[in-house]
Amino acid sequence: MSAPDAGPSPPGDYEVVVVGSGPGGLQTSYCLARLGVRHAVVSADDGPGGMFRRFPLFERLISWTHSSADVPLHSREFEAHDQNSLVADEPHLRAFVPAQLAEGRRRPAREEMAAALAQFAERAQLPVRYGARWTATRRDEDGRLLLETDAGEYRCRAAVFAVGMTEPWVPRIPGLGLEHHYVNVERTSGRYRDRRVVIVGKRNSAFEVGEAVVRQGIRELTLVSPRPPDLGRLARSPLRPWYLTPYDEHVRGAPGRYVLNASVERVERVEDGYRVHTLDPTRPEPLVLEADDVVAATGFQAPLRDLPELGVATVLDGRLPALTPLFESVTAPGLFFAGNVTQAAQGLRKHGVASVSGMVCGFRYNARIVARHLAESLTGMTLERPAVEPARIVPYLLSELDRAPELAMQKGYLARVLSVSEHGVRDEGILPLEVFVDGEHDGVAATLEFDADEEIRPVLYVRRRGILREAVLPSHPLRRYEALAYREALDGLLRPLLET
Amino acid sequence: MPADGVVDRLAQLTLFADLRWPELEAVAHTFDEEVFGAGQRVLRQGISGGAFYVILEGEVAVVIDGNERSRLGRGDYFGEISALTGGVPVADIRAETLLRCLSLPGPQLEPFLLEHPTVMFRMLQAEARRLRDSNRWE
């Protein structure tokens, strides 16, 4: 009989327990370890990688990793060139994905992502206990959390769930079931040759599977869902250049390629296929689609298990937890989230623009924010907030707008924040913009945002004597913000604040 | 894409009372669902880029210059004035309870109303009532 406490993260008492060993869990564990927060990591899997052990099924990722850049490979600035690696303070733990990428590729395959994550977990010596499936959650009388796992029970003051959006979700449409879901699409080459395929859905997985079956030589492909493809947002959609062949052929009138905006009323099984009954509110008659195969590319949900019973409010039919800007449940204190579930924290959503927290390039920074917040709120530790000399403030903010990968990736969601008080000007770090905007302290937050015309603009939020002011600066064609015009604009905006 | 249950909830709101089922479903898929905790801000006075919101569940406070002016609840909506005029919100909207809303980015409100004239009429009625009430001599 082996000792029950052998290996990393044995059951017991911790400040924090992290659930999951995908990119979100690994990044959170790394950040907690850097700050010296005692934590355990439990994972149901038998190795690192999370969703990249399985997804995406057909295509490469839609996020970039450049092989050449104007900054060194292992620098912080390179993170903007590499959306897929986890982030670290030590250069030797940075940029694992570029090293995995096959020659000539600019987007990683699933296996390359998984290998880079495994390398990160090993080199950073993250204390992951594999084969420890989280099964139940409750609170004891002191308010501490108890997590039951296959490996035993863990007690903690806060838990971070990095469980991914990995459970297939199918809307309640009669005749459409889990067996039709994207995850169950057969990958045998030629399986869909000469077939008529209806895909329910018009988001990433729908276009991904559409592209994959088009390549197999299918006869007819129809994508159908009520919401039109997000064409207004296409300019910044990572889908556009890589998956949109079916849509491109549809708008150009290719026979047998259709993208429909209609609700699917029911899916009827007939002798050798399906009839998909759809309704387009702008048309008087229902439209019936004949198909040999039906695929539900209807998305995923977070496996929240019993968390709703602990009071976690959810959004989208229970598919995601409703989150504060610091990624805590809005209704159940101490329950935090990491990884792509953090897309539930929407931020200011100016002009309808959401965060990119559903992607590694977004949530890797969210994990750092959660870790810093937990370090201060649980352990009473005070993180350093370096003083910024008055003469350095404007050049510092401009260089952050120019080069900070957090701002470049998480546009409109993350900001560089400086506080101004009788103690001088302090660097509060990278924070969710919403935390500064809805806070009370005087200071300035610098961020990059898309405007209503999809232009990228530097935006400053300045609070002086409790009054908040927003200043949207002009865009720059090369996105360089250290030019004189920006310097003068910032000087003018910040002068009154610094005089108080 | 909001939940299936959202369509049922929409059907009960005055604003959408004239819509048929497939239209309600299209509305539910055009809007985004957002959930806020008590105390969270939904719209911010003076900050550009806001959206139009319809309350499905919960209550908000309308706060101008730090002073609470009124409360809104299920079926009420806000953000339409800045969305329609292109200005910035003149009030903070703060969730007072757990708040479940549907939202539509400001610039999308005009095309939405043009596509759904019955919703536009219901909104006009409500705005007329507000105007009447604010002009009433006390």
PDB file of N, CA and C in Angstrom, chain A residues 76 348 365-366 369 396-397 400-401 404-418 427-437 444-449 459-461:
ATOM      1  N   ARG A  76       9.427  40.119 -22.054  1.00  0.00           N
ATOM      2  CA  ARG A  76       8.001  40.344 -21.787  1.00  0.00           C
ATOM      3  C   ARG A  76       7.310  40.838 -23.055  1.00  0.00           C
ATOM      4  N   LEU A 348     -15.945  46.487 -19.005  1.00  0.00           N
ATOM      5  CA  LEU A 348     -16.821  47.596 -19.402  1.00  0.00           C
ATOM      6  C   LEU A 348     -17.576  47.315 -20.693  1.00  0.00           C
ATOM      7  N   TYR A 365      -3.054  36.500 -18.228  1.00  0.00           N
ATOM      8  CA  TYR A 365      -2.887  37.708 -17.395  1.00  0.00           C
ATOM      9  C   TYR A 365      -3.922  37.758 -16.276  1.00  0.00           C
ATOM     10  N   ASN A 366      -5.106  37.222 -16.551  1.00  0.00           N
ATOM     11  CA  ASN A 366      -6.131  37.185 -15.501  1.00  0.00           C
ATOM     12  C   ASN A 366      -5.632  36.371 -14.301  1.00  0.00           C
ATOM     13  N   ILE A 369      -3.611  38.315 -11.984  1.00  0.00           N
ATOM     14  CA  ILE A 369      -4.430  39.233 -11.187  1.00  0.00           C
ATOM     15  C   ILE A 369      -5.095  38.501 -10.023  1.00  0.00           C
ATOM     16  N   TYR A 396       6.481  56.579 -18.935  1.00  0.00           N
ATOM     17  CA  TYR A 396       6.168  55.214 -18.512  1.00  0.00           C
ATOM     18  C   TYR A 396       4.823  54.767 -19.091  1.00  0.00           C
ATOM     19  N   LEU A 397       3.807  55.604 -18.962  1.00  0.00           N
ATOM     20  CA  LEU A 397       2.488  55.224 -19.490  1.00  0.00           C
ATOM     21  C   LEU A 397       2.534  55.056 -21.005  1.00  0.00           C
ATOM     22  N   GLU A 400       4.129  51.800 -21.866  1.00  0.00           N
ATOM     23  CA  GLU A 400       3.194  50.697 -21.609  1.00  0.00           C
ATOM     24  C   GLU A 400       2.157  50.595 -22.723  1.00  0.00           C
ATOM     25  N   LEU A 401       1.607  51.737 -23.142  1.00  0.00           N
ATOM     26  CA  LEU A 401       0.638  51.711 -24.248  1.00  0.00           C
ATOM     27  C   LEU A 401       1.293  51.140 -25.511  1.00  0.00           C
ATOM     28  N   ALA A 404       3.201  47.163 -23.661  1.00  0.00           N
ATOM     29  CA  ALA A 404       2.736  46.203 -22.643  1.00  0.00           C
ATOM     30  C   ALA A 404       1.878  45.124 -23.306  1.00  0.00           C
ATOM     31  N   PRO A 405       2.272  43.858 -23.235  1.00  0.00           N
ATOM     32  CA  PRO A 405       1.482  42.816 -23.891  1.00  0.00           C
ATOM     33  C   PRO A 405       0.090  42.669 -23.276  1.00  0.00           C
ATOM     34  N   GLU A 406      -0.020  42.976 -21.975  1.00  0.00           N
ATOM     35  CA  GLU A 406      -1.334  42.843 -21.321  1.00  0.00           C
ATOM     36  C   GLU A 406      -2.346  43.782 -21.974  1.00  0.00           C
ATOM     37  N   LEU A 407      -1.888  45.015 -22.274  1.00  0.00           N
ATOM     38  CA  LEU A 407      -2.805  45.996 -22.865  1.00  0.00           C
ATOM     39  C   LEU A 407      -3.099  45.644 -24.319  1.00  0.00           C
ATOM     40  N   ALA A 408      -2.068  45.162 -25.020  1.00  0.00           N
ATOM     41  CA  ALA A 408      -2.252  44.821 -26.432  1.00  0.00           C
ATOM     42  C   ALA A 408      -3.208  43.632 -26.584  1.00  0.00           C
ATOM     43  N   MET A 409      -3.141  42.669 -25.648  1.00  0.00           N
ATOM     44  CA  MET A 409      -3.988  41.482 -25.749  1.00  0.00           C
ATOM     45  C   MET A 409      -5.388  41.756 -25.216  1.00  0.00           C
ATOM     46  N   GLN A 410      -5.472  42.225 -23.983  1.00  0.00           N
ATOM     47  CA  GLN A 410      -6.766  42.385 -23.316  1.00  0.00           C
ATOM     48  C   GLN A 410      -7.259  43.818 -23.487  1.00  0.00           C
ATOM     49  N   LYS A 411      -7.555  44.183 -24.731  1.00  0.00           N
ATOM     50  CA  LYS A 411      -7.969  45.568 -25.015  1.00  0.00           C
ATOM     51  C   LYS A 411      -9.277  45.898 -24.312  1.00  0.00           C
ATOM     52  N   GLY A 412      -9.258  47.037 -23.639  1.00  0.00           N
ATOM     53  CA  GLY A 412     -10.468  47.491 -22.963  1.00  0.00           C
ATOM     54  C   GLY A 412     -10.765  46.716 -21.696  1.00  0.00           C
ATOM     55  N   TYR A 413      -9.977  45.692 -21.397  1.00  0.00           N
ATOM     56  CA  TYR A 413     -10.223  44.930 -20.166  1.00  0.00           C
ATOM     57  C   TYR A 413      -9.148  45.193 -19.116  1.00  0.00           C
ATOM     58  N   LEU A 414      -7.879  45.179 -19.548  1.00  0.00           N
ATOM     59  CA  LEU A 414      -6.799  45.404 -18.588  1.00  0.00           C
ATOM     60  C   LEU A 414      -6.173  46.778 -18.806  1.00  0.00           C
ATOM     61  N   ALA A 415      -5.681  47.348 -17.736  1.00  0.00           N
ATOM     62  CA  ALA A 415      -5.095  48.688 -17.802  1.00  0.00           C
ATOM     63  C   ALA A 415      -3.869  48.751 -16.898  1.00  0.00           C
ATOM     64  N   ARG A 416      -2.952  49.640 -17.232  1.00  0.00           N
ATOM     65  CA  ARG A 416      -1.861  49.981 -16.304  1.00  0.00           C
ATOM     66  C   ARG A 416      -2.389  51.077 -15.390  1.00  0.00           C
ATOM     67  N   VAL A 417      -2.325  50.856 -14.104  1.00  0.00           N
ATOM     68  CA  VAL A 417      -2.947  51.786 -13.161  1.00  0.00           C
ATOM     69  C   VAL A 417      -1.892  52.420 -12.262  1.00  0.00           C
ATOM     70  N   LEU A 418      -1.923  53.732 -12.160  1.00  0.00           N
ATOM     71  CA  LEU A 418      -1.104  54.455 -11.193  1.00  0.00           C
ATOM     72  C   LEU A 418      -2.033  55.144 -10.205  1.00  0.00           C
ATOM     73  N   ASP A 427       2.804  52.692  -8.655  1.00  0.00           N
ATOM     74  CA  ASP A 427       2.404  51.787  -9.734  1.00  0.00           C
ATOM     75  C   ASP A 427       1.586  50.645  -9.128  1.00  0.00           C
ATOM     76  N   GLU A 428       0.293  50.639  -9.404  1.00  0.00           N
ATOM     77  CA  GLU A 428      -0.603  49.606  -8.858  1.00  0.00           C
ATOM     78  C   GLU A 428      -0.561  48.332  -9.696  1.00  0.00           C
ATOM     79  N   GLY A 429       0.132  48.391 -10.813  1.00  0.00           N
ATOM     80  CA  GLY A 429       0.255  47.197 -11.658  1.00  0.00           C
ATOM     81  C   GLY A 429      -0.796  47.154 -12.748  1.00  0.00           C
ATOM     82  N   ILE A 430      -0.915  45.965 -13.350  1.00  0.00           N
ATOM     83  CA  ILE A 430      -1.934  45.736 -14.366  1.00  0.00           C
ATOM     84  C   ILE A 430      -3.190  45.259 -13.651  1.00  0.00           C
ATOM     85  N   LEU A 431      -4.289  45.964 -13.868  1.00  0.00           N
ATOM     86  CA  LEU A 431      -5.549  45.625 -13.199  1.00  0.00           C
ATOM     87  C   LEU A 431      -6.688  45.645 -14.214  1.00  0.00           C
ATOM     88  N   PRO A 432      -7.790  44.943 -13.915  1.00  0.00           N
ATOM     89  CA  PRO A 432      -8.973  45.131 -14.761  1.00  0.00           C
ATOM     90  C   PRO A 432      -9.378  46.603 -14.731  1.00  0.00           C
ATOM     91  N   LEU A 433      -9.626  47.165 -15.890  1.00  0.00           N
ATOM     92  CA  LEU A 433     -10.007  48.572 -15.993  1.00  0.00           C
ATOM     93  C   LEU A 433     -11.194  48.887 -15.079  1.00  0.00           C
ATOM     94  N   GLU A 434     -12.139  47.950 -15.038  1.00  0.00           N
ATOM     95  CA  GLU A 434     -13.350  48.136 -14.237  1.00  0.00           C
ATOM     96  C   GLU A 434     -13.021  48.379 -12.760  1.00  0.00           C
ATOM     97  N   VAL A 435     -11.950  47.737 -12.255  1.00  0.00           N
ATOM     98  CA  VAL A 435     -11.573  47.910 -10.851  1.00  0.00           C
ATOM     99  C   VAL A 435     -11.199  49.372 -10.602  1.00  0.00           C
ATOM    100  N   PHE A 436     -10.454  49.969 -11.535  1.00  0.00           N
ATOM    101  CA  PHE A 436     -10.098  51.374 -11.361  1.00  0.00           C
ATOM    102  C   PHE A 436     -11.311  52.284 -11.581  1.00  0.00           C
ATOM    103  N   VAL A 437     -12.034  52.053 -12.655  1.00  0.00           N
ATOM    104  CA  VAL A 437     -13.140  52.940 -13.020  1.00  0.00           C
ATOM    105  C   VAL A 437     -14.215  52.966 -11.921  1.00  0.00           C
ATOM    106  N   VAL A 444      -4.658  57.280 -12.409  1.00  0.00           N
ATOM    107  CA  VAL A 444      -4.858  57.204 -13.850  1.00  0.00           C
ATOM    108  C   VAL A 444      -4.756  55.744 -14.285  1.00  0.00           C
ATOM    109  N   ALA A 445      -5.609  55.373 -15.247  1.00  0.00           N
ATOM    110  CA  ALA A 445      -5.535  54.054 -15.859  1.00  0.00           C
ATOM    111  C   ALA A 445      -5.329  54.251 -17.347  1.00  0.00           C
ATOM    112  N   ALA A 446      -4.329  53.555 -17.902  1.00  0.00           N
ATOM    113  CA  ALA A 446      -4.055  53.653 -19.340  1.00  0.00           C
ATOM    114  C   ALA A 446      -4.379  52.317 -19.979  1.00  0.00           C
ATOM    115  N   THR A 447      -5.141  52.366 -21.072  1.00  0.00           N
ATOM    116  CA  THR A 447      -5.535  51.127 -21.730  1.00  0.00           C
ATOM    117  C   THR A 447      -5.620  51.357 -23.232  1.00  0.00           C
ATOM    118  N   LEU A 448      -5.740  50.265 -23.974  1.00  0.00           N
ATOM    119  CA  LEU A 448      -6.012  50.338 -25.412  1.00  0.00           C
ATOM    120  C   LEU A 448      -7.414  49.792 -25.629  1.00  0.00           C
ATOM    121  N   GLU A 449      -8.176  50.448 -26.504  1.00  0.00           N
ATOM    122  CA  GLU A 449      -9.548  50.000 -26.741  1.00  0.00           C
ATOM    123  C   GLU A 449      -9.854  50.038 -28.231  1.00  0.00           C
ATOM    124  N   VAL A 459      -6.647  54.970 -24.488  1.00  0.00           N
ATOM    125  CA  VAL A 459      -7.657  55.674 -23.698  1.00  0.00           C
ATOM    126  C   VAL A 459      -7.125  55.833 -22.282  1.00  0.00           C
ATOM    127  N   LEU A 460      -7.266  57.043 -21.749  1.00  0.00           N
ATOM    128  CA  LEU A 460      -6.868  57.294 -20.364  1.00  0.00           C
ATOM    129  C   LEU A 460      -8.090  57.608 -19.518  1.00  0.00           C
ATOM    130  N   TYR A 461      -8.093  57.062 -18.332  1.00  0.00           N
ATOM    131  CA  TYR A 461      -9.137  57.366 -17.355  1.00  0.00           C
ATOM    132  C   TYR A 461      -8.429  58.048 -16.198  1.00  0.00           C
TER     133      TYR A 461
END
